[in-house]
mmCIF file of C-alpha atoms in Angstrom:
data_model
loop_
_atom_site.group_PDB
_atom_site.id
_atom_site.type_symbol
_atom_site.label_atom_id
_atom_site.label_comp_id
_atom_site.label_asym_id
_atom_site.label_seq_id
_atom_site.Cartn_x
_atom_site.Cartn_y
_atom_site.Cartn_z
ATOM 1 C CA MET L 1 -14.128 -4.186 233.603
ATOM 2 C CA ARG L 2 -13.605 -0.434 233.210
ATOM 3 C CA ILE L 3 -9.998 0.293 234.178
ATOM 4 C CA VAL L 4 -8.179 3.606 234.599
ATOM 5 C CA GLN L 5 -4.386 3.374 234.377
ATOM 6 C CA LEU L 6 -2.582 6.389 235.868
ATOM 7 C CA LEU L 7 0.868 7.651 234.852
ATOM 8 C CA ASN L 8 2.524 11.026 235.227
ATOM 9 C CA HIS L 9 3.576 10.768 231.559
ATOM 10 C CA THR L 10 4.110 8.240 228.742
ATOM 11 C CA ARG L 11 7.693 9.060 227.760
ATOM 12 C CA ARG L 12 9.999 6.280 226.565
ATOM 13 C CA LEU L 13 12.981 6.517 228.880
ATOM 14 C CA ASN L 14 11.173 5.098 231.929
ATOM 15 C CA GLY L 15 10.824 1.340 232.367
ATOM 16 C CA HIS L 16 7.673 1.658 234.472
ATOM 17 C CA VAL L 17 6.046 3.572 231.603
ATOM 18 C CA HIS L 18 6.834 0.661 229.267
ATOM 19 C CA ALA L 19 5.333 -1.793 231.775
ATOM 20 C CA ALA L 20 2.137 0.249 232.224
ATOM 21 C CA VAL L 21 1.668 0.759 228.483
ATOM 22 C CA ASP L 22 2.198 -2.965 227.829
ATOM 23 C CA LEU L 23 -0.344 -3.800 230.545
ATOM 24 C CA ALA L 24 -3.010 -1.388 229.284
ATOM 25 C CA CYS L 25 -2.795 -2.739 225.724
ATOM 26 C CA ALA L 26 -2.887 -6.352 226.929
ATOM 27 C CA GLN L 27 -5.965 -5.683 229.086
ATOM 28 C CA VAL L 28 -7.835 -4.312 226.065
ATOM 29 C CA LYS L 29 -6.932 -7.460 224.115
ATOM 30 C CA LEU L 30 -8.510 -9.483 226.928
ATOM 31 C CA GLY L 31 -11.799 -7.599 226.435
ATOM 32 C CA HIS L 32 -11.651 -4.811 228.999
ATOM 33 C CA GLN L 33 -12.186 -1.063 228.580
ATOM 34 C CA VAL L 34 -9.034 0.836 229.536
ATOM 35 C CA ALA L 35 -8.242 4.531 229.809
ATOM 36 C CA MET L 36 -4.655 5.721 230.173
ATOM 37 C CA VAL L 37 -4.625 9.008 232.078
ATOM 38 C CA SER L 38 -1.338 10.913 231.928
ATOM 39 C CA GLY L 39 0.378 14.082 230.829
ATOM 40 C CA GLY L 40 1.049 12.406 227.479
ATOM 41 C CA GLY L 41 4.238 11.426 225.701
ATOM 42 C CA ASP L 42 5.836 9.091 223.189
ATOM 43 C CA PHE L 43 3.401 6.179 223.497
ATOM 44 C CA ASP L 44 0.140 8.073 222.882
ATOM 45 C CA ALA L 45 -0.142 6.876 219.272
ATOM 46 C CA LEU L 46 0.567 3.258 220.252
ATOM 47 C CA LEU L 47 -2.128 3.406 222.933
ATOM 48 C CA ALA L 48 -4.642 4.787 220.445
ATOM 49 C CA ASP L 49 -3.756 2.099 217.899
ATOM 50 C CA ASN L 50 -4.501 -0.511 220.568
ATOM 51 C CA ASN L 51 -7.876 0.995 221.532
ATOM 52 C CA VAL L 52 -6.706 2.360 224.864
ATOM 53 C CA GLU L 53 -8.548 5.623 225.535
ATOM 54 C CA ASN L 54 -5.858 8.252 226.008
ATOM 55 C CA ILE L 55 -6.876 11.059 228.394
ATOM 56 C CA ARG L 56 -4.487 13.902 229.127
ATOM 57 C CA ILE L 57 -4.326 15.272 232.655
ATOM 58 C CA GLY L 58 -1.096 16.922 233.751
ATOM 59 C CA LEU L 59 0.223 15.458 237.008
ATOM 60 C CA GLU L 60 3.239 17.688 237.595
ATOM 61 C CA ARG L 61 4.158 18.405 241.211
ATOM 62 C CA ARG L 62 3.139 22.054 241.319
ATOM 63 C CA PRO L 63 0.452 23.222 243.792
ATOM 64 C CA LYS L 64 -1.844 24.918 241.265
ATOM 65 C CA GLN L 65 -1.567 22.123 238.734
ATOM 66 C CA LEU L 66 -2.035 19.416 241.351
ATOM 67 C CA LEU L 67 -5.282 21.000 242.532
ATOM 68 C CA GLN L 68 -6.552 21.188 238.968
ATOM 69 C CA ALA L 69 -5.407 17.629 238.332
ATOM 70 C CA THR L 70 -7.285 16.385 241.417
ATOM 71 C CA LEU L 71 -10.512 18.003 240.250
ATOM 72 C CA SER L 72 -10.046 16.645 236.732
ATOM 73 C CA LEU L 73 -9.334 13.137 238.036
ATOM 74 C CA TYR L 74 -12.428 13.237 240.225
ATOM 75 C CA ARG L 75 -14.669 14.200 237.307
ATOM 76 C CA LEU L 76 -13.054 11.605 235.057
ATOM 77 C CA MET L 77 -13.397 8.694 237.468
ATOM 78 C CA ARG L 78 -16.993 9.651 238.242
ATOM 79 C CA ASP L 79 -18.160 10.311 234.670
ATOM 80 C CA TRP L 80 -16.131 7.526 233.026
ATOM 81 C CA ARG L 81 -17.584 5.118 235.612
ATOM 82 C CA ALA L 82 -14.222 3.599 236.511
ATOM 83 C CA GLU L 83 -14.426 0.268 238.320
ATOM 84 C CA VAL L 84 -10.748 0.150 239.278
ATOM 85 C CA VAL L 85 -7.899 2.670 239.266
ATOM 86 C CA HIS L 86 -4.301 1.523 238.849
ATOM 87 C CA ALA L 87 -1.521 4.005 239.708
ATOM 88 C CA HIS L 88 2.087 3.408 238.643
ATOM 89 C CA MET L 89 3.808 6.487 240.093
ATOM 90 C CA MET L 90 3.833 8.122 243.507
ATOM 91 C CA THR L 91 2.174 11.411 242.452
ATOM 92 C CA SER L 92 -0.696 9.675 240.691
ATOM 93 C CA ALA L 93 -1.201 7.319 243.652
ATOM 94 C CA VAL L 94 -1.373 10.180 246.164
ATOM 95 C CA LEU L 95 -3.804 12.160 243.996
ATOM 96 C CA ALA L 96 -6.022 9.170 243.288
ATOM 97 C CA TRP L 97 -6.278 7.854 246.850
ATOM 98 C CA PRO L 98 -8.800 10.354 248.316
ATOM 99 C CA ILE L 99 -10.852 10.322 245.096
ATOM 100 C CA CYS L 100 -11.055 6.539 245.128
ATOM 101 C CA LYS L 101 -12.087 6.620 248.789
ATOM 102 C CA LEU L 102 -14.790 9.184 248.036
ATOM 103 C CA LEU L 103 -16.175 7.313 245.033
ATOM 104 C CA GLY L 104 -15.757 3.822 246.472
ATOM 105 C CA ILE L 105 -13.381 2.661 243.725
ATOM 106 C CA PRO L 106 -10.506 0.292 244.598
ATOM 107 C CA LEU L 107 -7.056 1.808 244.089
ATOM 108 C CA ILE L 108 -4.327 -0.578 242.966
ATOM 109 C CA THR L 109 -0.699 0.553 242.961
ATOM 110 C CA THR L 110 2.373 -1.009 241.397
ATOM 111 C CA VAL L 111 5.804 -0.540 242.948
ATOM 112 C CA HIS L 112 8.250 -0.410 240.047
ATOM 113 C CA ASN L 113 11.185 1.289 241.821
ATOM 114 C CA GLU L 114 11.201 0.347 245.493
ATOM 115 C CA PHE L 115 14.682 1.800 246.054
ATOM 116 C CA GLN L 116 13.154 5.303 245.959
ATOM 117 C CA SER L 117 12.241 6.572 249.427
ATOM 118 C CA SER L 118 8.848 7.765 248.160
ATOM 119 C CA ALA L 119 7.905 4.185 247.217
ATOM 120 C CA VAL L 120 6.331 3.740 250.659
ATOM 121 C CA LEU L 121 3.490 6.006 249.465
ATOM 122 C CA MET L 122 2.484 3.301 247.015
ATOM 123 C CA GLY L 123 1.212 1.536 250.133
ATOM 124 C CA LEU L 124 -1.931 3.670 249.792
ATOM 125 C CA GLY L 125 -3.327 1.055 247.421
ATOM 126 C CA ALA L 126 -5.972 -1.428 248.507
ATOM 127 C CA ARG L 127 -3.629 -3.887 246.822
ATOM 128 C CA VAL L 128 0.052 -3.155 246.249
ATOM 129 C CA ILE L 129 1.567 -5.005 243.312
ATOM 130 C CA ALA L 130 5.284 -5.717 243.574
ATOM 131 C CA VAL L 131 7.066 -6.410 240.272
ATOM 132 C CA SER L 132 9.196 -9.112 241.928
ATOM 133 C CA ALA L 133 9.266 -11.033 245.194
ATOM 134 C CA ALA L 134 12.329 -8.980 246.163
ATOM 135 C CA VAL L 135 10.282 -5.785 245.852
ATOM 136 C CA GLY L 136 7.485 -7.341 247.894
ATOM 137 C CA LYS L 137 9.938 -8.191 250.662
ATOM 138 C CA SER L 138 11.284 -4.634 250.626
ATOM 139 C CA MET L 139 7.780 -3.167 250.904
ATOM 140 C CA ARG L 140 7.021 -5.424 253.878
ATOM 141 C CA ARG L 141 10.140 -4.075 255.584
ATOM 142 C CA ARG L 142 8.756 -0.577 255.023
ATOM 143 C CA GLY L 143 5.586 -1.445 256.902
ATOM 144 C CA ILE L 144 3.156 -2.401 254.136
ATOM 145 C CA PRO L 145 1.046 -5.335 255.411
ATOM 146 C CA GLN L 146 1.607 -8.660 253.684
ATOM 147 C CA SER L 147 -2.176 -8.967 253.321
ATOM 148 C CA ARG L 148 -2.183 -6.142 250.749
ATOM 149 C CA ILE L 149 0.970 -7.076 248.798
ATOM 150 C CA ARG L 150 0.738 -9.188 245.641
ATOM 151 C CA VAL L 151 3.661 -10.163 243.410
ATOM 152 C CA VAL L 152 3.333 -10.043 239.613
ATOM 153 C CA LEU L 153 6.721 -10.616 238.012
ATOM 154 C CA ASN L 154 7.362 -8.421 234.973
ATOM 155 C CA GLY L 155 7.130 -9.891 231.484
ATOM 156 C CA THR L 156 7.193 -8.408 227.991
ATOM 157 C CA ILE L 157 6.750 -11.226 225.467
ATOM 158 C CA GLY L 158 3.852 -10.436 223.146
ATOM 159 C CA ALA L 159 3.705 -6.757 224.190
ATOM 160 C CA ALA L 160 2.115 -4.271 221.785
ATOM 161 C CA ARG L 161 5.318 -2.198 221.824
ATOM 162 C CA PHE L 162 7.056 -4.887 219.780
ATOM 163 C CA GLU L 163 4.325 -5.736 217.293
ATOM 164 C CA GLN L 164 5.366 -5.228 213.668
ATOM 165 C CA LYS L 165 8.827 -4.065 214.791
ATOM 166 C CA ASP L 166 11.865 -5.184 212.785
ATOM 167 C CA ARG L 167 13.489 -8.192 214.447
ATOM 168 C CA THR L 168 16.342 -8.626 211.989
ATOM 169 C CA PRO L 169 19.545 -9.044 214.051
ATOM 170 C CA ALA L 170 21.787 -5.991 213.973
ATOM 171 C CA SER L 171 25.137 -6.453 212.271
ATOM 172 C CA LEU L 172 27.542 -6.395 215.209
ATOM 173 C CA GLN L 173 31.204 -7.349 215.236
ATOM 174 C CA SER L 174 31.504 -10.727 216.920
ATOM 175 C CA PRO L 175 32.035 -11.645 219.661
ATOM 176 C CA ALA L 176 29.546 -8.928 220.628
ATOM 177 C CA ILE L 177 28.700 -8.015 224.211
ATOM 178 C CA VAL L 178 25.619 -5.778 224.505
ATOM 179 C CA PHE L 179 24.186 -3.651 227.307
ATOM 180 C CA VAL L 180 20.726 -2.064 227.005
ATOM 181 C CA GLY L 181 19.501 0.365 229.646
ATOM 182 C CA GLY L 182 19.707 3.780 231.232
ATOM 183 C CA LEU L 183 23.162 5.305 231.585
ATOM 184 C CA HIS L 184 23.318 6.037 235.292
ATOM 185 C CA PRO L 185 25.232 4.581 238.260
ATOM 186 C CA ARG L 186 22.454 2.228 239.412
ATOM 187 C CA LYS L 187 23.021 0.129 236.293
ATOM 188 C CA GLY L 188 26.651 -0.601 237.228
ATOM 189 C CA LEU L 189 28.188 0.522 233.945
ATOM 190 C CA SER L 190 31.499 1.499 235.529
ATOM 191 C CA ASP L 191 31.852 -2.123 236.648
ATOM 192 C CA LEU L 192 31.133 -3.333 233.129
ATOM 193 C CA PHE L 193 33.719 -1.017 231.590
ATOM 194 C CA SER L 194 36.358 -2.105 234.111
ATOM 195 C CA ALA L 195 35.543 -5.777 233.542
ATOM 196 C CA PHE L 196 35.605 -5.448 229.759
ATOM 197 C CA ASP L 197 38.928 -3.596 229.930
ATOM 198 C CA MET L 198 40.423 -6.571 231.805
ATOM 199 C CA VAL L 199 39.001 -9.016 229.266
ATOM 200 C CA TYR L 200 40.179 -7.005 226.287
ATOM 201 C CA ALA L 201 43.665 -6.681 227.752
ATOM 202 C CA ALA L 202 43.839 -10.450 228.194
ATOM 203 C CA LEU L 203 42.275 -11.566 224.903
ATOM 204 C CA GLY L 204 42.523 -8.620 222.528
ATOM 205 C CA ALA L 205 39.076 -9.637 221.302
ATOM 206 C CA GLY L 206 35.425 -8.760 221.840
ATOM 207 C CA ARG L 207 33.301 -5.696 221.165
ATOM 208 C CA LEU L 208 31.108 -3.922 223.702
ATOM 209 C CA TYR L 209 27.975 -2.099 222.508
ATOM 210 C CA ILE L 210 26.117 0.279 224.825
ATOM 211 C CA VAL L 211 22.480 0.911 223.861
ATOM 212 C CA GLY L 212 20.715 3.645 225.808
ATOM 213 C CA ASP L 213 21.006 7.170 227.095
ATOM 214 C CA GLY L 214 21.064 9.021 230.377
ATOM 215 C CA PRO L 215 22.547 11.864 232.383
ATOM 216 C CA HIS L 216 25.940 10.152 232.800
ATOM 217 C CA ARG L 217 26.602 9.345 229.159
ATOM 218 C CA GLU L 218 29.439 11.868 228.777
ATOM 219 C CA GLN L 219 30.997 10.779 232.057
ATOM 220 C CA TYR L 220 31.068 7.157 230.875
ATOM 221 C CA ALA L 221 32.482 8.159 227.495
ATOM 222 C CA VAL L 222 35.340 9.946 229.267
ATOM 223 C CA GLN L 223 35.941 6.920 231.514
ATOM 224 C CA VAL L 224 36.170 4.580 228.521
ATOM 225 C CA SER L 225 38.379 6.938 226.499
ATOM 226 C CA SER L 226 41.235 6.442 228.966
ATOM 227 C CA MET L 227 41.047 2.642 228.835
ATOM 228 C CA ALA L 228 42.900 0.173 226.631
ATOM 229 C CA CYS L 229 39.561 -1.112 225.346
ATOM 230 C CA ALA L 230 38.374 2.323 224.127
ATOM 231 C CA SER L 231 38.460 1.369 220.433
ATOM 232 C CA ALA L 232 36.313 -1.705 221.145
ATOM 233 C CA VAL L 233 33.466 0.146 222.913
ATOM 234 C CA THR L 234 30.625 1.721 220.928
ATOM 235 C CA PHE L 235 27.961 3.993 222.403
ATOM 236 C CA LEU L 236 24.906 3.545 220.178
ATOM 237 C CA GLY L 237 22.625 5.980 222.026
ATOM 238 C CA PRO L 238 18.902 5.471 222.625
ATOM 239 C CA GLN L 239 17.112 3.112 220.244
ATOM 240 C CA ASP L 240 13.386 3.005 219.610
ATOM 241 C CA ASN L 241 13.713 -0.710 218.923
ATOM 242 C CA PRO L 242 16.575 -2.366 220.847
ATOM 243 C CA PHE L 243 15.526 -5.913 219.919
ATOM 244 C CA PRO L 244 17.784 -6.201 216.827
ATOM 245 C CA PHE L 245 20.800 -5.376 219.012
ATOM 246 C CA LEU L 246 19.773 -8.060 221.500
ATOM 247 C CA SER L 247 19.221 -10.663 218.786
ATOM 248 C CA GLY L 248 22.551 -9.693 217.193
ATOM 249 C CA ALA L 249 24.452 -10.087 220.468
ATOM 250 C CA ASP L 250 26.533 -13.033 221.577
ATOM 251 C CA ILE L 251 26.278 -12.012 225.240
ATOM 252 C CA PHE L 252 23.938 -9.608 227.023
ATOM 253 C CA VAL L 253 25.254 -8.086 230.267
ATOM 254 C CA LEU L 254 23.271 -6.305 233.000
ATOM 255 C CA PRO L 255 25.684 -5.320 235.829
ATOM 256 C CA SER L 256 23.088 -3.468 237.963
ATOM 257 C CA HIS L 257 23.660 -2.436 241.575
ATOM 258 C CA ALA L 258 19.875 -2.207 242.113
ATOM 259 C CA ASP L 259 17.133 -3.373 239.750
ATOM 260 C CA PRO L 260 13.644 -4.353 240.970
ATOM 261 C CA ALA L 261 12.621 -6.382 237.862
ATOM 262 C CA PRO L 262 14.243 -5.085 234.657
ATOM 263 C CA LEU L 263 12.078 -5.562 231.560
ATOM 264 C CA VAL L 264 15.177 -5.860 229.402
ATOM 265 C CA LEU L 265 15.919 -9.328 230.808
ATOM 266 C CA SER L 266 12.614 -10.612 229.467
ATOM 267 C CA GLU L 267 13.493 -9.028 226.113
ATOM 268 C CA ALA L 268 17.034 -10.452 226.128
ATOM 269 C CA ARG L 269 15.731 -13.929 226.909
ATOM 270 C CA GLU L 270 13.170 -13.708 224.106
ATOM 271 C CA ALA L 271 16.013 -12.671 221.767
ATOM 272 C CA GLY L 272 17.944 -15.784 222.784
ATOM 273 C CA CYS L 273 20.959 -14.067 224.338
ATOM 274 C CA ALA L 274 23.489 -15.700 226.594
ATOM 275 C CA ILE L 275 22.960 -13.552 229.692
ATOM 276 C CA VAL L 276 25.267 -12.400 232.480
ATOM 277 C CA ALA L 277 23.705 -10.284 235.234
ATOM 278 C CA THR L 278 24.188 -9.354 238.862
ATOM 279 C CA ASP L 279 22.597 -11.328 241.672
ATOM 280 C CA VAL L 280 20.496 -8.474 243.050
ATOM 281 C CA ASP L 281 16.821 -7.594 243.665
ATOM 282 C CA GLY L 282 14.486 -9.145 241.071
ATOM 283 C CA ILE L 283 17.179 -10.168 238.581
ATOM 284 C CA PRO L 284 17.525 -13.772 239.861
ATOM 285 C CA GLU L 285 13.747 -14.216 239.572
ATOM 286 C CA LEU L 286 13.802 -13.146 235.917
ATOM 287 C CA LEU L 287 16.700 -15.553 235.285
ATOM 288 C CA GLU L 288 15.106 -18.540 237.029
ATOM 289 C CA GLN L 289 17.571 -18.250 239.928
ATOM 290 C CA GLY L 290 20.508 -18.728 237.557
ATOM 291 C CA GLN L 291 19.063 -21.447 235.335
ATOM 292 C CA ALA L 292 18.449 -18.985 232.458
ATOM 293 C CA GLY L 293 21.532 -16.795 232.881
ATOM 294 C CA VAL L 294 24.822 -16.477 234.744
ATOM 295 C CA LEU L 295 24.552 -14.580 238.044
ATOM 296 C CA VAL L 296 27.579 -12.651 239.353
ATOM 297 C CA PRO L 297 28.120 -10.693 242.589
ATOM 298 C CA VAL L 298 27.164 -7.017 242.659
ATOM 299 C CA GLY L 299 29.979 -4.482 242.323
ATOM 300 C CA ASN L 300 32.626 -7.079 241.484
ATOM 301 C CA PRO L 301 34.277 -6.229 238.124
ATOM 302 C CA GLN L 302 36.904 -8.929 238.644
ATOM 303 C CA ARG L 303 34.327 -11.715 238.840
ATOM 304 C CA LEU L 304 32.371 -10.240 235.925
ATOM 305 C CA ALA L 305 35.585 -10.178 233.877
ATOM 306 C CA GLU L 306 36.271 -13.843 234.697
ATOM 307 C CA VAL L 307 32.824 -14.900 233.485
ATOM 308 C CA LEU L 308 33.039 -12.826 230.297
ATOM 309 C CA ARG L 309 36.522 -14.133 229.524
ATOM 310 C CA CYS L 310 35.404 -17.749 229.956
ATOM 311 C CA LEU L 311 32.458 -17.199 227.621
ATOM 312 C CA LEU L 312 34.512 -15.395 224.984
ATOM 313 C CA GLN L 313 37.008 -18.267 225.005
ATOM 314 C CA ASP L 314 34.351 -20.975 224.765
ATOM 315 C CA ARG L 315 31.854 -20.639 221.923
ATOM 316 C CA GLN L 316 30.090 -23.813 223.011
ATOM 317 C CA ALA L 317 29.417 -22.329 226.460
ATOM 318 C CA VAL L 318 27.836 -19.267 224.822
ATOM 319 C CA LEU L 319 25.585 -21.514 222.744
ATOM 320 C CA GLU L 320 24.602 -23.496 225.859
ATOM 321 C CA TRP L 321 23.635 -20.316 227.752
ATOM 322 C CA LYS L 322 21.673 -19.093 224.734
ATOM 323 C CA LYS L 323 19.695 -22.316 224.917
ATOM 324 C CA LYS L 324 19.287 -22.032 228.697
ATOM 325 C CA SER L 325 17.816 -18.533 228.297
ATOM 326 C CA GLN L 326 14.705 -20.207 226.853
ATOM 327 C CA PHE L 327 13.972 -22.189 230.026
ATOM 328 C CA ASN L 328 10.393 -21.492 231.193
ATOM 329 C CA LEU L 329 10.294 -18.537 228.777
ATOM 330 C CA GLU L 330 6.513 -18.782 228.393
ATOM 331 C CA PHE L 331 6.108 -17.381 231.922
ATOM 332 C CA LEU L 332 7.378 -13.989 230.768
ATOM 333 C CA THR L 333 4.405 -13.102 228.530
ATOM 334 C CA ILE L 334 2.483 -9.868 228.935
ATOM 335 C CA GLU L 335 -0.739 -11.872 228.789
ATOM 336 C CA ARG L 336 0.250 -13.689 231.992
ATOM 337 C CA VAL L 337 1.034 -10.312 233.619
ATOM 338 C CA ALA L 338 -2.339 -8.914 232.501
ATOM 339 C CA ARG L 339 -4.322 -11.919 233.734
ATOM 340 C CA GLN L 340 -2.626 -11.967 237.138
ATOM 341 C CA THR L 341 -3.216 -8.222 237.479
ATOM 342 C CA LEU L 342 -6.889 -8.555 236.539
ATOM 343 C CA ALA L 343 -7.299 -11.232 239.210
ATOM 344 C CA ILE L 344 -5.969 -8.734 241.763
ATOM 345 C CA TYR L 345 -8.464 -6.113 240.555
ATOM 346 C CA GLU L 346 -11.305 -8.575 241.025
ATOM 347 C CA GLU L 347 -10.094 -9.531 244.484
ATOM 348 C CA ALA L 348 -9.910 -5.861 245.534
ATOM 349 C CA SER L 349 -13.310 -5.081 244.030
ATOM 350 C CA GLY L 350 -15.148 -7.481 246.294
ATOM 351 C CA PRO L 351 -17.374 -10.552 245.947
ATOM 352 C CA THR L 352 -19.282 -9.361 242.860
ATOM 353 C CA HIS L 353 -16.244 -9.133 240.585
ATOM 354 C CA ALA L 354 -14.533 -12.103 242.205
ATOM 355 C CA HIS L 355 -17.610 -14.265 241.480
ATOM 356 C CA ALA L 356 -17.781 -13.000 237.901
#
């Protein structure tokens, strides 16, 4: 099948970019021809190394550029003979929709961030892929018919992004608690800092490592500086390869207030972390409804602190949750994601592809 994947850009700091890049590379490995159309970014070399055709078309939201982008997309889809177009961002979905209608090509969209109001525009797809059942439910509430929604839970194991990357565990001071993600309020970092401050005050032990970057980094650094635990918190900044920090951790914590289907949970489970995360959106699905990680209420630092304190005081419990993180781990492969997505393409393409 000839597949066009559409992104506004391929920069690292966006989880949906990681998911789309992983998918494109996996589809090539399964024998398909894939073009990634975007404004370019950090993953262009990786895509080329994995035989994904990288085509640059700027998709910035400016009237002149959008008109040019629409014309360029039309020519590309026609001349490249695309059989399916898969859009991962609102702008690319809106631009692709009339072109796909005109050329008779099925448009597939993936909703990565349903909490954004513009996510309803992803309903333009002939099939709308939700990255978790929670996202699918949210899209139904927004008026997208159930008949067009398909759920493909995120997974990262075996992704091209991690091939030949160093997996040696980072040297962290134990007991090490690690967070990996964007530094903004949606990730619940203020709750984590408050919870860790309570734990540190009670035990005088534990180290918290923050891996990632974002617009609120300085604000969080100021918050931590006034806490008793300040000397035990380390901001490590963005890391091209976070896996060594996950494999070097005793406990991985994701205290999100909203998170459709965070890729980092698949990565943390592959690394064998004991996991503590909030019971919100797609997180329970990625943790087997609590069988592969401890679920805590959203926005409740006190409860988070209780769980962390119990784990830090009981090494055996940490080891047990590390083992539990491996439950049904094989479901979180990128190959499974790619195959389920290809089945949706075939369904949307009609009887010919479905029969094939």
